[in-house]
Short mmCIF file of C-alpha atoms in Angstrom, two decimals:
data_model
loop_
_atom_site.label_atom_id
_atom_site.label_comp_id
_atom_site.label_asym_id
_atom_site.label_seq_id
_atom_site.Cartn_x
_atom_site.Cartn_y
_atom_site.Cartn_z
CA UNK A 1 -93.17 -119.56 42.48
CA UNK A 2 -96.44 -120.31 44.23
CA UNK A 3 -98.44 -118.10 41.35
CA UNK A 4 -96.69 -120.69 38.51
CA UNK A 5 -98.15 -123.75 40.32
CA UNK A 6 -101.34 -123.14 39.14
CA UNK A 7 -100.73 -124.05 35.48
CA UNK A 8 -100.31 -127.58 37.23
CA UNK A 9 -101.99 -128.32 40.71
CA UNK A 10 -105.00 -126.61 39.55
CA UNK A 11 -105.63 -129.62 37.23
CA UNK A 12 -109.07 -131.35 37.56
CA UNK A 13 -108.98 -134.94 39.41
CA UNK A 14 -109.67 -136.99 36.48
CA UNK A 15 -112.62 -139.33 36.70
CA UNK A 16 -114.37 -141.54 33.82
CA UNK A 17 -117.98 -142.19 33.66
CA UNK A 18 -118.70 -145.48 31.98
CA UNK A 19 -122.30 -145.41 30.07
CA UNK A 20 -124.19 -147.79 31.34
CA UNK A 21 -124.39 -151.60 30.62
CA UNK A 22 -127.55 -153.64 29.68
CA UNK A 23 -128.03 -154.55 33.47
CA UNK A 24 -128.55 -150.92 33.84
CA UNK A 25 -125.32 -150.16 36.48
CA UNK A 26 -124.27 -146.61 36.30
CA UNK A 27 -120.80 -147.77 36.89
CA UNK A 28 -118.25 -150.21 34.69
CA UNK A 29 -115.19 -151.47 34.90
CA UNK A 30 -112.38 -148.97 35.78
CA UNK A 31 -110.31 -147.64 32.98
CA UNK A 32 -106.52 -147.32 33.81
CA UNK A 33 -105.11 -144.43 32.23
CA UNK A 34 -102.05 -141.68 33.57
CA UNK A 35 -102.33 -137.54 33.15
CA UNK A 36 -99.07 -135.54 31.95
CA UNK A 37 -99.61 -131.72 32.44
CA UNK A 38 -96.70 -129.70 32.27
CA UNK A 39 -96.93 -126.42 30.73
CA UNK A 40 -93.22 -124.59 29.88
CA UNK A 41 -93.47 -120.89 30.53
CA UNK A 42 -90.38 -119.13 28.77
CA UNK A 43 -90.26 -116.54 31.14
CA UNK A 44 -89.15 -117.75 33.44
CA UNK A 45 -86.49 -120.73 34.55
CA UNK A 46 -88.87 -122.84 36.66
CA UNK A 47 -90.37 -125.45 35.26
CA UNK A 48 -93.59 -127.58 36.49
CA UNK A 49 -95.41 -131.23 35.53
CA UNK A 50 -98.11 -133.27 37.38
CA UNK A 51 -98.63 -136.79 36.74
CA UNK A 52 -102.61 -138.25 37.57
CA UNK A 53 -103.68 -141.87 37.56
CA UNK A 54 -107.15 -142.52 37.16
CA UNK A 55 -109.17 -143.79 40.08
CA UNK A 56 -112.46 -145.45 41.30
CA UNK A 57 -114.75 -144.14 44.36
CA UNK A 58 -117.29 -146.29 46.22
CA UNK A 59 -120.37 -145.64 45.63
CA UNK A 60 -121.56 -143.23 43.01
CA UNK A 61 -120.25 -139.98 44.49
CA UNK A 62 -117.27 -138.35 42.36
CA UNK A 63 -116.22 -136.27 45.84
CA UNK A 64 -116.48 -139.29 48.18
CA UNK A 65 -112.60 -140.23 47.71
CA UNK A 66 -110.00 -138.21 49.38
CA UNK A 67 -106.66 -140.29 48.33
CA UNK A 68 -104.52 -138.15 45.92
CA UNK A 69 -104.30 -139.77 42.53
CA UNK A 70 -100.50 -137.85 41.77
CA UNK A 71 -98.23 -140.44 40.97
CA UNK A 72 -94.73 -140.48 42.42
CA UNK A 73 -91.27 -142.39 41.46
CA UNK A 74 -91.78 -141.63 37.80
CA UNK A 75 -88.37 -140.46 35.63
CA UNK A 76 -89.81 -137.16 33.63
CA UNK A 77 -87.03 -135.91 31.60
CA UNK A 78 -87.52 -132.93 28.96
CA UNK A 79 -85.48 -132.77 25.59
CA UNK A 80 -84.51 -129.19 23.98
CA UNK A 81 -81.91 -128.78 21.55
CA UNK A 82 -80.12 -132.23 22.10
CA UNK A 83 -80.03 -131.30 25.79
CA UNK A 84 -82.05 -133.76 27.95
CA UNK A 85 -82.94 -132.24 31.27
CA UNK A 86 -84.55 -134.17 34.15
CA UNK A 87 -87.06 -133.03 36.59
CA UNK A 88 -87.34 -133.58 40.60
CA UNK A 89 -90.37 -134.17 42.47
CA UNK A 90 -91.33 -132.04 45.58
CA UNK A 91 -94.28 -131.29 47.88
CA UNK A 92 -96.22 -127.87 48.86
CA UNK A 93 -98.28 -127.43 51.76
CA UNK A 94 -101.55 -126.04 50.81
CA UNK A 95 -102.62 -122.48 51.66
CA UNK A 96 -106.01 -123.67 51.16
CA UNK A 97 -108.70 -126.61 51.63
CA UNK A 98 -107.88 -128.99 48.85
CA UNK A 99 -110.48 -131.84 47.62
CA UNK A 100 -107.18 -134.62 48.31
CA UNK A 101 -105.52 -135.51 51.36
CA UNK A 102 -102.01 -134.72 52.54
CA UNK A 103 -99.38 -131.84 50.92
CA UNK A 104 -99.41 -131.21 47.36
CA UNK A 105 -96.93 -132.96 44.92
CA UNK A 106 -95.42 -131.76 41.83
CA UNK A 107 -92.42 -132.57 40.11
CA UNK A 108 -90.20 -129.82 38.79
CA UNK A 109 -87.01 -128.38 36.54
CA UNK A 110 -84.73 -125.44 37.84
CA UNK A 111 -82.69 -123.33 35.77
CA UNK A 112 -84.12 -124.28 32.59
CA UNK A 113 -85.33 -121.38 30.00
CA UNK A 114 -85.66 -121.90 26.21
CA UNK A 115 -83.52 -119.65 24.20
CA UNK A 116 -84.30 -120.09 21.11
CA UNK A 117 -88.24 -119.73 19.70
CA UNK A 118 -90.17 -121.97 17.32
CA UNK A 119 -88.76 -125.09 18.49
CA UNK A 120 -89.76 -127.96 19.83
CA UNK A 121 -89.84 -129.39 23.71
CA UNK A 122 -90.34 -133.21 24.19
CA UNK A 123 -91.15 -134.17 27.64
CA UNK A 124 -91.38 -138.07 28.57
CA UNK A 125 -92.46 -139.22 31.40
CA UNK A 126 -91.00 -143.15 32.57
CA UNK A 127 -93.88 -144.33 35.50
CA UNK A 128 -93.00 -147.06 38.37
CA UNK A 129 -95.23 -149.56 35.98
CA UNK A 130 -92.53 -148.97 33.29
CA UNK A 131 -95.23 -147.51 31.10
CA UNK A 132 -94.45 -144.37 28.90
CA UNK A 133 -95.97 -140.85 28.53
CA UNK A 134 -94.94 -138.57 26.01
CA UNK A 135 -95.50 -135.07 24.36
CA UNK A 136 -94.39 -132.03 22.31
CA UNK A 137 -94.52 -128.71 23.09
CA UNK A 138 -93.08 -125.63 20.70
CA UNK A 139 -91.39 -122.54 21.76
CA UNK A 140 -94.20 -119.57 20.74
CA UNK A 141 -93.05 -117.21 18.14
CA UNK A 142 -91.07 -114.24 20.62
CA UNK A 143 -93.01 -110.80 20.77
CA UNK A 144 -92.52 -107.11 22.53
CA UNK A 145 -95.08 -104.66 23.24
CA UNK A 146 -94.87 -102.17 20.94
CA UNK A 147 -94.43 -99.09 23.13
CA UNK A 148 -94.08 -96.32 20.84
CA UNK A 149 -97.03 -97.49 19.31
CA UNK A 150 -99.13 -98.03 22.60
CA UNK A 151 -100.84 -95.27 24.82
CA UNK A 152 -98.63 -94.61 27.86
CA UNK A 153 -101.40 -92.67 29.58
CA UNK A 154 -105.45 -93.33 30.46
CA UNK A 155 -107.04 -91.03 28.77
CA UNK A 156 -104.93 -91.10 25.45
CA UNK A 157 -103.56 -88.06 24.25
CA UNK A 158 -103.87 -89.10 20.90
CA UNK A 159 -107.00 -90.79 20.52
CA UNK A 160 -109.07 -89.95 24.17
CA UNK A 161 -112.21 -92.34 22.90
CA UNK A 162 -109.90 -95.58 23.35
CA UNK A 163 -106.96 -97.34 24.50
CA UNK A 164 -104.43 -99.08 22.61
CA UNK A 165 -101.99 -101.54 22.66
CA UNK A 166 -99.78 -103.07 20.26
CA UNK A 167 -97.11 -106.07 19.93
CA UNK A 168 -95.10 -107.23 17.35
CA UNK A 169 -93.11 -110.71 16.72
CA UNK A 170 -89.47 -111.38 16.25
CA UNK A 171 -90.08 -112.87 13.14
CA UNK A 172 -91.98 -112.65 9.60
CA UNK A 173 -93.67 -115.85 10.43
CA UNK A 174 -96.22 -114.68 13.08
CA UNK A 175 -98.86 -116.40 13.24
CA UNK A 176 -99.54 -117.86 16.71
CA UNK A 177 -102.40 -116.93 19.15
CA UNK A 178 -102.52 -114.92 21.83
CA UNK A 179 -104.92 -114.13 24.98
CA UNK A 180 -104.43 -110.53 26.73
CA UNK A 181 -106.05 -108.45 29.83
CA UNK A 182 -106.42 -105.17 30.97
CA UNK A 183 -106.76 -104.67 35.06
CA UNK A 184 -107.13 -102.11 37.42
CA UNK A 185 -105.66 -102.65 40.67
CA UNK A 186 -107.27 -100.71 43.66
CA UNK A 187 -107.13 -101.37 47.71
CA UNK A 188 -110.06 -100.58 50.27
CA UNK A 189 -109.10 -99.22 53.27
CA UNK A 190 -111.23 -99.94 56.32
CA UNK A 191 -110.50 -100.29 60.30
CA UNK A 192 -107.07 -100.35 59.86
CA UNK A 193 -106.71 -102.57 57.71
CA UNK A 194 -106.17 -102.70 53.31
CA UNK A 195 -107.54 -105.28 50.78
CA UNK A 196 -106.15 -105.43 47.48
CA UNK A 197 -108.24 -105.98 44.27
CA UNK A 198 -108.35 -106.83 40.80
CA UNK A 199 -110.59 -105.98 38.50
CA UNK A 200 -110.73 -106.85 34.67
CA UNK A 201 -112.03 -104.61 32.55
CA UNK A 202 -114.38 -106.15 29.31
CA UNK A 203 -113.03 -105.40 26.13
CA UNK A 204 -116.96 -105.08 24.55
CA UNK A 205 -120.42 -105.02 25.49
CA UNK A 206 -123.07 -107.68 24.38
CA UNK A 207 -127.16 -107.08 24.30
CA UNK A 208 -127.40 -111.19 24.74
CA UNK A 209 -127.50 -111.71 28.42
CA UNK A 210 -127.94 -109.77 31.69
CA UNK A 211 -124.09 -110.15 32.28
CA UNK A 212 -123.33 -108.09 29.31
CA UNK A 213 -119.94 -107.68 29.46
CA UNK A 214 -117.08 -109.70 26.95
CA UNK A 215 -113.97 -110.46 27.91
CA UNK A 216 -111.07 -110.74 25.36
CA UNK A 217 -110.38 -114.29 23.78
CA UNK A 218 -107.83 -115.61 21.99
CA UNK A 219 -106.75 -113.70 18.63
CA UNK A 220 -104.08 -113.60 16.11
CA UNK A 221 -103.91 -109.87 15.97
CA UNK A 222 -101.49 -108.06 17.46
CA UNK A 223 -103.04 -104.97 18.72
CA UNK A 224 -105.56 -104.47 20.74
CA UNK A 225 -108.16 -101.03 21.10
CA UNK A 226 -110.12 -100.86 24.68
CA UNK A 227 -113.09 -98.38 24.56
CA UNK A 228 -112.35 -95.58 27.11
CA UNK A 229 -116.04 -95.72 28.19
CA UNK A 230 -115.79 -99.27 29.35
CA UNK A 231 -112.70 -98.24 31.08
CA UNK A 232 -114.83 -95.68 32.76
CA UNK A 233 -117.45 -97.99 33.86
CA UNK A 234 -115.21 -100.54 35.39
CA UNK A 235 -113.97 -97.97 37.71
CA UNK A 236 -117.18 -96.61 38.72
CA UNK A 237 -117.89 -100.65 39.45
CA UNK A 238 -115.31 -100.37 41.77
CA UNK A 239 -116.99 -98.04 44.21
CA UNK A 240 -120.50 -99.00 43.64
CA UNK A 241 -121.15 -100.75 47.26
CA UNK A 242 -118.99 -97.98 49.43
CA UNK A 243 -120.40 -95.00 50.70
CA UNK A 244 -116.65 -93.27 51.62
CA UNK A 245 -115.29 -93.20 47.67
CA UNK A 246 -112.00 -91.62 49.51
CA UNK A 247 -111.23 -95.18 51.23
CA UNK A 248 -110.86 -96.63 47.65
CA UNK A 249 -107.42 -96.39 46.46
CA UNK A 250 -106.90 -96.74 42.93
CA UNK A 251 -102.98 -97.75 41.71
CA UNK A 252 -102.28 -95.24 38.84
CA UNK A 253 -101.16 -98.08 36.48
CA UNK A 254 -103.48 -100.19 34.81
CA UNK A 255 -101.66 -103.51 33.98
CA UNK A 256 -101.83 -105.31 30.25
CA UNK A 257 -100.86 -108.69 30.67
CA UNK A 258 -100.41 -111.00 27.28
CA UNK A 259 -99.39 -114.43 26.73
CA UNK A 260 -98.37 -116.42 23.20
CA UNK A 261 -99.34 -119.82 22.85
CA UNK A 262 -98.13 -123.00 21.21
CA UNK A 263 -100.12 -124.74 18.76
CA UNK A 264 -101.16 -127.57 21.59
CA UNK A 265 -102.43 -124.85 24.64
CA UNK A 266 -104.09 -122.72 21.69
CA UNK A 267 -106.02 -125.84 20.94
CA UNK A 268 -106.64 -126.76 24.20
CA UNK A 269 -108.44 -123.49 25.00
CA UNK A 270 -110.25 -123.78 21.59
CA UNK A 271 -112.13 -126.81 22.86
CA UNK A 272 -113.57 -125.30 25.26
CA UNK A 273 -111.95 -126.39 28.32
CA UNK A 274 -111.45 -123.17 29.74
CA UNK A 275 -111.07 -119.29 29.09
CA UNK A 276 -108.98 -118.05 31.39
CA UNK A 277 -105.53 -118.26 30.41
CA UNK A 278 -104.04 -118.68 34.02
CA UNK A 279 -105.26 -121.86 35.18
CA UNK A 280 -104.85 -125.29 33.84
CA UNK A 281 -107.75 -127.79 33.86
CA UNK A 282 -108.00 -131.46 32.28
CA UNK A 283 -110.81 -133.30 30.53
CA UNK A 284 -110.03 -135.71 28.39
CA UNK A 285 -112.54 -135.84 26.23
CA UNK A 286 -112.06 -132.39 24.72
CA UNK A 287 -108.33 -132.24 23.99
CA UNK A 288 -104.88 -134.18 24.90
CA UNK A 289 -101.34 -134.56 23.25
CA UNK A 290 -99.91 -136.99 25.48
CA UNK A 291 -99.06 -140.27 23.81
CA UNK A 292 -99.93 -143.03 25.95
CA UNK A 293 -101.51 -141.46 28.21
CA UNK A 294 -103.84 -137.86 28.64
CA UNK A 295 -102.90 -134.57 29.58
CA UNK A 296 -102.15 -131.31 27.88
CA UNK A 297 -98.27 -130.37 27.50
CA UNK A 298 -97.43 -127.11 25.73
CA UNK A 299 -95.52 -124.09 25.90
CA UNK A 300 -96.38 -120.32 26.66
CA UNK A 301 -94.52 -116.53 26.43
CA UNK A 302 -95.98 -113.89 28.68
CA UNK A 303 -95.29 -110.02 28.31
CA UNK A 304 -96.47 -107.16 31.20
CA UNK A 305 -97.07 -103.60 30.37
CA UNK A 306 -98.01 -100.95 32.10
CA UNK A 307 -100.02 -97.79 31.15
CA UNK A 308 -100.43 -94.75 33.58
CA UNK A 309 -103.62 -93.52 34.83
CA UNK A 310 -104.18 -90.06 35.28
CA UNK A 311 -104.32 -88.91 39.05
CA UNK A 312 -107.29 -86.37 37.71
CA UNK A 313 -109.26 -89.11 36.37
CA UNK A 314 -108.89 -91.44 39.04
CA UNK A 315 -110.26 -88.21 41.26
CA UNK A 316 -113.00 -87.37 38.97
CA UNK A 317 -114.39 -90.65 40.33
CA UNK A 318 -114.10 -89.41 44.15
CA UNK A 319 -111.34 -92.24 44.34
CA UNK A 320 -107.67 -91.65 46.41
CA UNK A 321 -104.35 -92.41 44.15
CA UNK A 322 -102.25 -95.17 45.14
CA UNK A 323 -98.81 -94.64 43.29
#
């Protein structure tokens, strides 16, 4: 459950910046205004939503307040199919520092999963003040990976300069967007003790920058092709600072991970907010679809596959095989 609260408690404390007057004061009057981020994952059958108020901090410092701007009592209720659904509100105690005092607070929905694709979510949001939030999400277009069509094995034994991966949607209407990854997971073994690792391998290299490397973004095609020499380099990444390559264990799966968005979070990552796919954050002044209020509300689909990695090649790097 914990991994799913990042769509919403990793949202950005919203602050506005009011340009400055005539008299020359860096700050103006405070703008009221409520945050509504609730992302529906179809996956699986627990739901999330924050609610934010805007607040003010003495001083000029953005960091110097500590009170969490989450606002409870409100009445969030979501709307699918003629069924109206209502969500609870719960806290989480932090595994980590966190900018805000006290637990985190979240409100959430059990046991609901959309069944049916392409339609649409409304989620409204009642607060304390008796004001109103309110958005629409839509159910992405439902996809499979294509297995028979996808390598099951790094290298290929079809094609050993690449690796591929297809998908295909559950309907003739497919266009919808979709952001994928390919990652090798590996532990390090030292004193005892095991760390476990992710790495990402980059889709494509670029001549532009020192940091070279390009990660995929979103796309409206449904296959993918990974060069086997990137692949290749990503592993030898992996063992570039250790001297004992056998205390490197590589898992002999590499795991593609894809997600299908809604109109609203394919926008939202369009502007520019952010590229990675598995965290939430808010700005306001790059995209919202919450009436009355700000906030990003949409709807996602996520698929896993996993493609074997040879135990020879995962030797040929002087790396041990996890299984």
């Amino acid at each position: 459950m914990k991994k799913y609260l990042i769509y919403i408690l990793a949202v950005s404390s919203l602050l506005f910046f009011n340009t400055c007057e005539e008299n020359f004061s860096p700050k103006d009057e405070l703008l009221e205004a409520y945050i509504l981020n609730s992302i529906i994952r179809v996956n699986d059958d627990f739901q999330f939503a924050s609610i934010h108020k805007t607040f003010d901090v003495q001083g000029f410092n953005p960091e110097s307040d500590s009170l969490n701007p989450f606002v409870d009592g409100a009445d969030i209720t979501l709307t699918y199919r003629g069924e109206e659904y209502k969500f609870k509100d719960t806290v989480l105690t932090p595994l980590h520092e966190q900018r805000f005092d006290g637990p985190l607070k979240y409100y959430y929905l059990k046991n609901f999963k959309p069944i049916r694709d392409q339609e649409d979510i409304i989620i409204k949001a009642v607060l304390p003040d008796g004001k109103i939030l309110k958005a629409a999400a839509r159910v992405p277009i439902l996809f499979e990976i294509d297995r028979g069509q996808s390598d099951q094995i790094i290298p290929s034994d079809f094609h050993p300069d690449f690796i591929s991966v297809h998908w295909f949607p559950r309907s003739k209407v497919y266009f919808q967007y979709y952001k994928f990854r390919l990652r090798i997971k590996y532990e390090i073994h030292s004193d005892n003790e095991s760390v476990i690792n992710y790495v990402e391998v980059p889709i494509k290299k670029s001549n532009a920058s020192e940091d070279n490397s390009i990660y995929p973004s979103l796309t409206k095609q449904i296959s993918t092709s990974y060069p086997l020499e990137l692949f290749e380099e990503t592993m030898k990444k992996i063992g570039d600072d250790i001297t004992d390559k056998k205390n490197i264990f590589i898992t002999n799966k590499a795991e593609f991970e894809i997600v299908a968005l809604d109109p609203n979070l394919a926008a939202y990552y369009f502007a520019g907010v952010t590229q990675n796919i598995y965290s939430v954050r808010f700005d306001q002044t790059l995209f919202s679809n919450v009436e009355g209020g700000f906030g990003i509300v949409g709807a996602m689909m996520e698929r896993k596959f996993t493609i074997s990695i040879s135990d020879s090649f995962i030797r040929r790097f002087g790396y041990s095989v996890k299984n």
